[in-house]
XYZ file of C-alpha atoms in Angstrom:
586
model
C 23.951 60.167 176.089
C 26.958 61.138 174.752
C 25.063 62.158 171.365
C 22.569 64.043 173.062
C 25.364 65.863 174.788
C 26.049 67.144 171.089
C 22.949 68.104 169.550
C 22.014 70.240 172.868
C 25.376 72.155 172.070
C 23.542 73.149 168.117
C 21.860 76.022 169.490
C 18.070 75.133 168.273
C 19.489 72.323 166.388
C 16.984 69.888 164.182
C 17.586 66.177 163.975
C 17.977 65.567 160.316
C 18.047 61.487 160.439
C 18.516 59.006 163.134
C 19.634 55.332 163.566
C 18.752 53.732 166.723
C 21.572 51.659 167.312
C 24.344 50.441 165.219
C 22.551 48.197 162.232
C 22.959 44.767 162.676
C 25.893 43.008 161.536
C 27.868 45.887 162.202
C 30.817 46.513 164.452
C 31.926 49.874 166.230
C 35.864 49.878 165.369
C 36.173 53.273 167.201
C 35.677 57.247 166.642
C 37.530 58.583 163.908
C 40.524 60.714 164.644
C 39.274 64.818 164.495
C 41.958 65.246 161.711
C 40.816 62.529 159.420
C 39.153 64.140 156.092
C 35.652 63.795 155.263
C 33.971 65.091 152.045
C 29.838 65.899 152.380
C 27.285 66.783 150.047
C 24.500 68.829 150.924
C 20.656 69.110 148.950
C 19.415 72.868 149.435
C 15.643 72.896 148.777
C 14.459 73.717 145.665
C 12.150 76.359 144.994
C 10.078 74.844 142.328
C 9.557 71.290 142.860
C 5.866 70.693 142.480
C 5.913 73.294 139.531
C 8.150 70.898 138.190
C 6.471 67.703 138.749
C 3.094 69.260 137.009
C 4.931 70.296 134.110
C 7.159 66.571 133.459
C 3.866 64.978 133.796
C 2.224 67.309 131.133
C 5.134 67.030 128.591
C 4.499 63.635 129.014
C 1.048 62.714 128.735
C -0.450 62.244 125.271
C -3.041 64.336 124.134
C -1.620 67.360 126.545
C -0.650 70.692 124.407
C 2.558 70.519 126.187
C 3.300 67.018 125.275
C 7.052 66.314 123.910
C 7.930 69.665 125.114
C 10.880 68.822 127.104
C 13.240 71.103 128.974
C 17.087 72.499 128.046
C 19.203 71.816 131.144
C 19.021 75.538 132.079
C 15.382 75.249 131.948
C 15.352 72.544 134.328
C 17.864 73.858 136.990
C 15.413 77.517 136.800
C 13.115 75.254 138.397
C 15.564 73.161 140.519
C 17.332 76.213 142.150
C 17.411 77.261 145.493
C 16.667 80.835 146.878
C 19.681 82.971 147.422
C 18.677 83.107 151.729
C 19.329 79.291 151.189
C 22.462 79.441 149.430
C 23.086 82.482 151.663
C 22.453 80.994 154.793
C 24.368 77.292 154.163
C 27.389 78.777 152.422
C 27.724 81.343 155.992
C 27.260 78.397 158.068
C 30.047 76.373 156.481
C 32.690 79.674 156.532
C 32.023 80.240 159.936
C 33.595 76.611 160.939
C 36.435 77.188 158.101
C 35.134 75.642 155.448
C 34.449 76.745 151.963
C 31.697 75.626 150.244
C 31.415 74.358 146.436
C 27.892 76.081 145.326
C 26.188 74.237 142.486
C 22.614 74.838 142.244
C 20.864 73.018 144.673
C 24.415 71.482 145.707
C 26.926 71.978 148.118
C 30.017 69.736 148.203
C 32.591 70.252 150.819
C 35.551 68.459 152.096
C 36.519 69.283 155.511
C 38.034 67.178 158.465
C 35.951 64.863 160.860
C 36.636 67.527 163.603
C 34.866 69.897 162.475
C 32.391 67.924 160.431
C 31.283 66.647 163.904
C 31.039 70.397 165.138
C 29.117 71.320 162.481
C 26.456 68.054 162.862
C 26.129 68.180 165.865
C 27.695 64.319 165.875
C 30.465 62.183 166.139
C 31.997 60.396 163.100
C 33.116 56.768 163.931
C 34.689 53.658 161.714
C 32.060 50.984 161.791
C 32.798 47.665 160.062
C 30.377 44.793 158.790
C 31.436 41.402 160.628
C 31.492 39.461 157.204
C 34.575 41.972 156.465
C 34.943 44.490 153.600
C 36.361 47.111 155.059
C 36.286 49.849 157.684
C 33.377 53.103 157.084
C 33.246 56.142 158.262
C 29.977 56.974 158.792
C 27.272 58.564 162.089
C 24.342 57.184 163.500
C 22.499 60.360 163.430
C 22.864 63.867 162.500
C 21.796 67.414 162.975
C 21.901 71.350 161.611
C 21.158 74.834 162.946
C 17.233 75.311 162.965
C 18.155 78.149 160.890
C 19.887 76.238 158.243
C 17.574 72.967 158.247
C 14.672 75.410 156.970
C 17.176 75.763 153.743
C 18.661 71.515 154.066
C 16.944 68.468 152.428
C 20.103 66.112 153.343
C 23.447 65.792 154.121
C 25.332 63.099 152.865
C 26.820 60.396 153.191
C 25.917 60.728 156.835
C 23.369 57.971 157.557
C 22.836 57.082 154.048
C 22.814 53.333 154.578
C 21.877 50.556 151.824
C 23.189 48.121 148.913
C 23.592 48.023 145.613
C 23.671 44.992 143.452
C 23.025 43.870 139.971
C 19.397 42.484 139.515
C 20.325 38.928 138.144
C 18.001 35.737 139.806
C 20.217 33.690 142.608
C 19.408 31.051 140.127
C 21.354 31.443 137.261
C 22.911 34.168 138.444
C 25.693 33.426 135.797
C 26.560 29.977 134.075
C 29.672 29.655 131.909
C 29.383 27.161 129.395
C 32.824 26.418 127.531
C 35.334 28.787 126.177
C 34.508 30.245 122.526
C 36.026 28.916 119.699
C 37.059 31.360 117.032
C 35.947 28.975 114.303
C 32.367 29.012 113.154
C 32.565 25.612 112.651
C 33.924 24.170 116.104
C 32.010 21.149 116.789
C 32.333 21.729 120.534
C 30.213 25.648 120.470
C 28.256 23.521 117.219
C 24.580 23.097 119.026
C 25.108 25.642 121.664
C 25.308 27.896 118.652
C 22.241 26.574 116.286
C 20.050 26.815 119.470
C 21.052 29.789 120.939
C 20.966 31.839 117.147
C 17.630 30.604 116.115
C 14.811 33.049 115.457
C 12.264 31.123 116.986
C 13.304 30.954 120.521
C 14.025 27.567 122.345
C 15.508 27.427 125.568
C 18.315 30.310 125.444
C 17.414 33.711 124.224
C 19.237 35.612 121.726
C 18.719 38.467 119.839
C 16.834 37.132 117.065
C 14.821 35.670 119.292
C 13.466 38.375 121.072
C 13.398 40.593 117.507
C 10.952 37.492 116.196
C 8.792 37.192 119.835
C 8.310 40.960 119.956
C 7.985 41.386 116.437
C 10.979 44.133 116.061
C 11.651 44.288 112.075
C 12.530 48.080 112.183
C 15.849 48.696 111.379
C 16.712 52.421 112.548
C 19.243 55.033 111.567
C 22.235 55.878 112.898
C 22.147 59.123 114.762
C 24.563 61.017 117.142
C 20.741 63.208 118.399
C 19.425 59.684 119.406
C 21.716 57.265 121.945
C 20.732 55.017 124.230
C 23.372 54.048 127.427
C 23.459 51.800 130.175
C 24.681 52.178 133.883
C 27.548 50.215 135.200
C 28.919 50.213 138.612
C 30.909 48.190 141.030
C 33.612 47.922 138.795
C 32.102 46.310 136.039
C 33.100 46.998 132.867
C 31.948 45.977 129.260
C 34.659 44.292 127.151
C 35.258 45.243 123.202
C 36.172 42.040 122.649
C 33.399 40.142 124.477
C 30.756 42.749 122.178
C 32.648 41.781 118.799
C 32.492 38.367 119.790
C 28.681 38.344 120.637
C 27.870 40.317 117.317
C 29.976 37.643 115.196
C 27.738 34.787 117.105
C 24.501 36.150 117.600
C 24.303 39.701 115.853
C 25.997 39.394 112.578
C 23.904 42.537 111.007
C 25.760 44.554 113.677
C 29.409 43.098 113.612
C 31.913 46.321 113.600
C 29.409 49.037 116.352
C 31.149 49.409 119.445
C 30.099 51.941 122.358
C 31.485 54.667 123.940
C 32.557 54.965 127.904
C 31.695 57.655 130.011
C 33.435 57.942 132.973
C 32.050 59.477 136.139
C 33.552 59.773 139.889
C 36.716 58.335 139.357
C 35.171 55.492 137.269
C 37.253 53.334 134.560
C 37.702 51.314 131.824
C 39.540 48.613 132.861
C 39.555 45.958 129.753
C 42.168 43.589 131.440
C 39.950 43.725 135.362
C 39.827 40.247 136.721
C 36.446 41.674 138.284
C 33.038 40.351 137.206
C 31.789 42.183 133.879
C 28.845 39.928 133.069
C 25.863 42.214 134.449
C 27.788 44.993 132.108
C 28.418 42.542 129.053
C 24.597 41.656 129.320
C 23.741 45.211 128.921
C 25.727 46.363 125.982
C 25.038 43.290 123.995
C 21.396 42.820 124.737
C 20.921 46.633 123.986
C 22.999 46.653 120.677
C 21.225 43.419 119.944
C 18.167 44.881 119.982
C 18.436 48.578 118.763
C 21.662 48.711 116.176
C 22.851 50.676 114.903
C 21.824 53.663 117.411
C 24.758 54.667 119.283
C 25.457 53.385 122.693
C 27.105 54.647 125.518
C 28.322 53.301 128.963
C 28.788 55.360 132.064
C 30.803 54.262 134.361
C 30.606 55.300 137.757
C 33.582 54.746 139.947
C 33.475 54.639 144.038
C 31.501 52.606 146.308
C 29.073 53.496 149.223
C 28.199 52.455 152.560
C 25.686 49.675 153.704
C 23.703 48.767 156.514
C 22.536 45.216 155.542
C 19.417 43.679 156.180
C 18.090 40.186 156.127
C 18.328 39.778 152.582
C 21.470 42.295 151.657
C 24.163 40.832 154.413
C 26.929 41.927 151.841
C 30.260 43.969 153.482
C 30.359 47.329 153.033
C 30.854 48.512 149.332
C 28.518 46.540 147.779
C 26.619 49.678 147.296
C 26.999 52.291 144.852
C 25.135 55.798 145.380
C 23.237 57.247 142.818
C 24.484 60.618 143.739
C 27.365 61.081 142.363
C 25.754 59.440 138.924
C 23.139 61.505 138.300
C 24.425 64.529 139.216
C 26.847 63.898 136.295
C 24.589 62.891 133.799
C 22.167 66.123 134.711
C 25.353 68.415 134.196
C 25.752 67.176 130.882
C 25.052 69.489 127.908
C 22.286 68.835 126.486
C 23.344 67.162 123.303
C 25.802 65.257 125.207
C 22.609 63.358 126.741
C 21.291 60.261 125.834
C 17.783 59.504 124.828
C 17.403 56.427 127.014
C 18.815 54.512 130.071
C 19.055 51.008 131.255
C 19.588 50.416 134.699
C 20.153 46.703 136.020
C 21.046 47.672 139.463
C 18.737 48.413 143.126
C 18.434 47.158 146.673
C 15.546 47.285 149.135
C 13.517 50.260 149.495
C 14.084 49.494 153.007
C 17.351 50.139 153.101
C 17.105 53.253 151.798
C 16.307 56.265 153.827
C 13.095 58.378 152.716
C 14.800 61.681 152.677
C 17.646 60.399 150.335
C 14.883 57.545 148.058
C 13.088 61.265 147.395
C 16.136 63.169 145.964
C 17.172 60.882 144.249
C 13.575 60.178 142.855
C 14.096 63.938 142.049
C 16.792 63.733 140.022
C 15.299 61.142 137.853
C 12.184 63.378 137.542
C 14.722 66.227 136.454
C 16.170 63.736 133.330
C 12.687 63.171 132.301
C 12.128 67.160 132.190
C 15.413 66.700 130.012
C 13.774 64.135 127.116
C 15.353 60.980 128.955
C 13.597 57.803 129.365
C 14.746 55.986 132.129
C 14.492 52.018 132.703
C 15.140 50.398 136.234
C 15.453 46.566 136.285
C 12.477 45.533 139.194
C 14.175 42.769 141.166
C 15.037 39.460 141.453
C 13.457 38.024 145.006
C 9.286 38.423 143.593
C 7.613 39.990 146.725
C 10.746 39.991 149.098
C 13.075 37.340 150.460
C 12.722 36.982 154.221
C 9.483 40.055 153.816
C 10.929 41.381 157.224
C 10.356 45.019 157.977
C 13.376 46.559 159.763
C 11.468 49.063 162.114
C 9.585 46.156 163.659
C 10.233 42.719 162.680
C 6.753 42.128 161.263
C 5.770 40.793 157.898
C 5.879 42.881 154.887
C 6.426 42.567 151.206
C 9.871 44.346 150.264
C 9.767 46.577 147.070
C 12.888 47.698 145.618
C 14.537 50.936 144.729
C 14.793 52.750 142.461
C 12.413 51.193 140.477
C 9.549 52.531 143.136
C 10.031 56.122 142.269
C 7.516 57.205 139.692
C 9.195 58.946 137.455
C 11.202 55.326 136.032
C 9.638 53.218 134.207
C 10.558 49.538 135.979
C 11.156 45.931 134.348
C 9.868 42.799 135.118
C 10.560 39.963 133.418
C 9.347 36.501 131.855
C 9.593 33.377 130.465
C 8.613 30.841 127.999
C 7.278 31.765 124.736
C 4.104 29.583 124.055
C 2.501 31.813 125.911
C 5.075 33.826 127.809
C 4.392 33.483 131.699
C 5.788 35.261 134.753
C 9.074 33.982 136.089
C 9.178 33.193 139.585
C 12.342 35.652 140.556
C 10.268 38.480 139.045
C 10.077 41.333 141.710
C 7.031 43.770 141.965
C 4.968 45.704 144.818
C 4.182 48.844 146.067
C 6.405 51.598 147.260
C 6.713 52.642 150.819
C 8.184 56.109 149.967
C 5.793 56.807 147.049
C 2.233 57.454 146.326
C 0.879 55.752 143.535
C 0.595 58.476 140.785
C -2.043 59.354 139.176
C -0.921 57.351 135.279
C -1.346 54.229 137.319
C -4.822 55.051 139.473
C -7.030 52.718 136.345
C -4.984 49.494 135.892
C -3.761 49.128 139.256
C -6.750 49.944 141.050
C -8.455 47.467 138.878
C -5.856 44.689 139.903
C -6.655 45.789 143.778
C -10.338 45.695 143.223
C -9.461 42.024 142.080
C -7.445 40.716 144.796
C -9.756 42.313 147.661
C -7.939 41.536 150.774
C -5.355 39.008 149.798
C -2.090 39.959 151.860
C -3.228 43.604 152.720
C -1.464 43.429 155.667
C 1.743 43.103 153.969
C 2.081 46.372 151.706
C 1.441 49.595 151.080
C -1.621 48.962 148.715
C -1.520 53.018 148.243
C 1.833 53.320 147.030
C 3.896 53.155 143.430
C 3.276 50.034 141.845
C 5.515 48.034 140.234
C 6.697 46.533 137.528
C 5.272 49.139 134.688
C 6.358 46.579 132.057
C 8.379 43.280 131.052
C 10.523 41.624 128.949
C 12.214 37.935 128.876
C 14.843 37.302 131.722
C 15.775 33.871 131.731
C 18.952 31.966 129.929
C 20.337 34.979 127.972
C 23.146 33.908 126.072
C 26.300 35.748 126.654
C 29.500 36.482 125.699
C 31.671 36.815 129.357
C 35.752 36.779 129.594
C 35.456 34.712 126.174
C 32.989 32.594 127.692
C 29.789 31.401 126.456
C 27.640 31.668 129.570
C 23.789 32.339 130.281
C 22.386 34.729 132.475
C 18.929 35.695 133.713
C 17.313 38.357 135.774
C 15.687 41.768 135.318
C 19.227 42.676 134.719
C 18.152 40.865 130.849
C 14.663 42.338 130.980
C 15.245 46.318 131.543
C 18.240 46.171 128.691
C 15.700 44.436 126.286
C 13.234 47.358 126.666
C 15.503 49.850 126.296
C 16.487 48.639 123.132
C 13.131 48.631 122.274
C 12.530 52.027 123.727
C 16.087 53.594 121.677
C 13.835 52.079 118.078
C 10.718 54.003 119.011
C 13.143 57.251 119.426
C 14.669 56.800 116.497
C 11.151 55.932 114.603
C 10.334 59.582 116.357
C 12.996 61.177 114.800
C 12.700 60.328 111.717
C 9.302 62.342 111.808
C 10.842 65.037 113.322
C 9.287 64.574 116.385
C 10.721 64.682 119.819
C 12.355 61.868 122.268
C 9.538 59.903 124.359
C 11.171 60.778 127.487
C 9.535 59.953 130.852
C 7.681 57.131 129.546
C 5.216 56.161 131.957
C 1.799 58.022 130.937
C 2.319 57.151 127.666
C 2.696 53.275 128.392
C -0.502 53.921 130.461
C -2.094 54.823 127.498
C -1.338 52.558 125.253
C -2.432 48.815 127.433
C -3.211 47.520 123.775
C 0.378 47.359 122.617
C 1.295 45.203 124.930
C 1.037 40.759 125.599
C -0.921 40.686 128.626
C 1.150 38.213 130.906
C -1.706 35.934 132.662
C -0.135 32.863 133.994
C 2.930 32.433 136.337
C 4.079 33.870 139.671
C 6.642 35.940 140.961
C 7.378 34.088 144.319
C 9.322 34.651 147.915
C 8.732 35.284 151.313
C 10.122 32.100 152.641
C 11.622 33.071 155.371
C 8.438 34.814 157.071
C 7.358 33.475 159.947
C 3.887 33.755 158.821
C 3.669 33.180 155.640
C 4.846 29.603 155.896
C 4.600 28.228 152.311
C 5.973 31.599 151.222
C 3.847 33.846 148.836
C 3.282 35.029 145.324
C 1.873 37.721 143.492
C 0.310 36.075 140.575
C 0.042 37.560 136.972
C -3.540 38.327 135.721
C -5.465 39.582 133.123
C -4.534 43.271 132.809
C -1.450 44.907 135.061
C -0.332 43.125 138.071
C 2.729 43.407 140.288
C 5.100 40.742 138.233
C 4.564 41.400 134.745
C 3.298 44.769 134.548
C 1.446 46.037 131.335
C 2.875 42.529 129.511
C 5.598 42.497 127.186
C 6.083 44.687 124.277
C 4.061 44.178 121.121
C 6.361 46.190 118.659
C 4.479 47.181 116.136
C 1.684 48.102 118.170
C 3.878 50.845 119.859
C 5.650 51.969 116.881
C 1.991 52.972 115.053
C 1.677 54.649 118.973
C 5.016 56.388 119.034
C 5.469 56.997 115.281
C 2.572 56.610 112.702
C 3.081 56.094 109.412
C 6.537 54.221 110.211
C 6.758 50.694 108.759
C 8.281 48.124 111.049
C 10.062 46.983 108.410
């Protein structure tokens, strides 16, 4: 009542979002006092966003004339800008309550206090805690702006914005530490571990060499400051120099001596000495140097933590969940040599959990680093078609994909295992986007894969929607250098690193023809089915706690693409003769 009270006081006021009730899980501590501060971001539309789409989609499908012609940053935000009535009409609306607004593009950040944020959302801003602990929020159940303004408003945030982070590694080995390393090569107690673990031809823990001999990497690439590949870290996770020169003396000898730069965005750091976990970020920097040395790599580091609403699956307190936000609208401010070729990303949540307005900007912005020459990787999940395959809105059955690897414009990671053949490994997460329409790069191998399955569990997704995973890679019992540990991980978290490494090569083959970065990758990996191992046997499984689906379900891999495995897993030299003919993978 008491809300409704509030919007009809927003002369012609629009609902922007709406919870129903307080997510489950979740406490009311109280309102927030009116002079606490809050800071907002607001996403003005843009004027050009389906001019945009057309033309990342032609600079990215081969054969186009436009094809490798990607955009300067300036270029990009021509197309991403607002009208001036928009920036007009928001920046008035904000003076007129006393606050001024920071203009950037299609952005407007503003700190202000909860008095008159509530005022101007037509809301009231309350501390809400998660009964496991964690931490109070400050946060609203529902918001709303001037009809005049809304006309001009994608989102305002963090409002509403409710969901969870968290690194995509499988709740099986999630991370196990074997014994401390020994500085001598010879140590009798790291002896077999080592032999095993540093063979070429892969036995049960994957290495470098390993994955170099299954996918048939023997390109050895130049070193360029035009051509870097990064990774993503978050939750304060940081990669350790010492862990890296470690891992190279062990298991990547050709590359002992490269170490990465740090990036540091929001308040983010470099903490060497943290007593915080830094194995999802020590798996990315090795498995990426282990694979693509000597191109440069670079870490971003993101500091801050967001707000969550958990769900079945994602009952983790509050901060478990880092926005994207503040992330990407670093990396897009970046000059354009400053920007990396590639991007690993080992981190996502639920779609679910996501709200649609926010899952679509952000999907946005990764569209606008594709414009930019930037191909970006997004680890698929660990829980194969869901956990508990509960939909919040109604407590029925469905399949749960994850974000952001359902927006089309990344290019998402399954993963495998074994090597005689390789087969699907059960944690493997895949499915179809609830948010997204399946684009149009996709329409011939996953329609064929529908066509196949006929009805099997229609009920249970969106069969219309982005599919998932576009590719894979191994993700089980990497071996890892962690706190001076010897430990193995697995997950997508191994898988999405792995292909960026692979991904960084075929750039730097590119280069040395003088042709342009791949960037958004996905019609071209469309196009090129033959230079990959179609994945045909194994499962990515879940569903176990659905009440009916009693013996849980599966989506099973199959001849061609399918929702576990993808295309298959990279045939190298296959996609270097694709990306760069003429270049010996040698």
């Amino acid at each position: 009542m008491l809300l409704s009270l509030l919007f009809a006081a927003v002369a012609s006021a629009r609902v922007m979002d709406r919870l129903a009730a307080v997510p489950k899980d979740w406490r009311t501590l109280g309102q927030a006092a009116l002079d606490e501060p809050v800071s907002l971001r607001i996403a003005l539309k843009q004027q050009h966003t389906e001019a945009l789409e057309q033309a990342v989609l032609e600079m990215s499908t081969p054969g186009h004339p436009n094809y490798g012609l990607h955009m300067t940053r300036d270029e990009v935000r021509s197309y991403t800008a607002p009208s001036g009535q928009a920036t007009a009409v928001v920046s008035e609306w904000l003076r007129k309550h006393g606050v001024e607004p920071l203009v950037d593009n299609d952005w407007v950040s503003f700190t202000t206090t909860v008095g008159t944020a509530n005022g101007l959302l037509g809301t009231k801003f309350g501390w809400y805690e998660y009964v496991g602990g964690g931490g109070p929020k400050l946060r609203t159940l529902s918001y709303a702006v001037p009809e005049d303004v809304a006309v001009h408003v994608d989102l305002v945030q963090p409002t509403t914005r409710f969901g969870q982070l968290g690194a995509k590694k499988s709740t099986i080995f999630e991370m196990r530490r074997l014994e401390t390393v020994d500085k001598t090569p010879t140590a009798t107690t790291n002896a077999n571990f080592v032999a095993q673990a540093g063979a070429a031809v892969c036995g049960s823990t994957i290495t470098p060499d390993c994955l170099k001999s299954l996918y048939n990497i023997n390109y050895t690439a130049s070193a360029s400051a035009d051509n870097k590949v990064a990774f993503a870290s978050y939750l304060e996770e940081y990669a350790r120099y010492a862990d890296l020169q470690t891992f190279e003396e062990r298991y990547a000898p050709a590359a002992k001596g490269q170490n990465f730069t740090v990036q540091l965005a929001n308040g983010g750091l470099d903490d060497q000495k943290s007593s915080s976990d830094s194995g999802e970020a020590n798996l990315d920097i090795q498995y990426i140097l282990g694979i693509s040395h000597p191109i440069p790599i670079l870490e971003y580091s993101t500091g801050g933590r967001g707000p969550l609403v958990p769900t079945r699956d994602q009952p983790r307190p509050p901060g478990s969940n880092e926005p994207y936000l503040e992330w990407l609208t670093f990396v897009l401010g970046q000059p354009d040599s400053e920007l990396p070729q590639t991007i690993s990303t080992s981190y996502g949540e639920e779609e679910q959990s996501v709200p649609q307005d926010y899952a679509v900007k952000v999907c946005n912005l990764f569209m606008q680093l594709g414009a930019r020459g930037v191909s970006v990787l997004f680890s698929s999940g660990d829980s194969g078609p869901g956990n508990s395959c509960v939909r919040n809105t109604n407590n029925k059955t469905f399949f749960e994909p994850t974000f952001p690897a359902g927006c089309p414009w990344v290019t998402s990671v399954g993963a495998t295992t074994g090597t005689a053949p390789e087969r699907a490994v059960g944690f493997s997460s895949g499915g179809f986007s609830i948010y997204h329409a399946q684009p149009s790069y996709q329409a011939g191998a996953v329609g064929a894969y529908l066509q196949g399955i006929g009805s099997t569990y229609a009920a249970y997704f969106n069969s219309s929607g982005r599919a998932i995973p576009d590719v894979a890679a191994q993700g089980s019992n990497f071996a890892v250098i962690d706190k001076g540990f010897n430990a193995l991980l697995s997950g997508t978290s191994a898988s999405s690193p792995v292909f960026a490494g692979v991904v960084a090569l075929l750039n730097a083959a590119r280069k040395s023809q003088g042709q342009p970065p791949l960037g958004f990758l996905n019609p071209w990996l469309y196009n090129n089915t033959a230079a990959f191992n179609d994945v045909t046997t194994g499962s990515g499984v879940g569903c176990y706690g659905s009440k009916d689906l009693k013996n849980g379900a599966r989506w099973n891999a199959t001849v061609g693409w399918d929702p576990v495995t993808g295309l298959g897993t990279p045939k190298f030299d296959k996609l270097l003769e694709a990306a760069a003919p003429g270049v010996p993978n040698a």
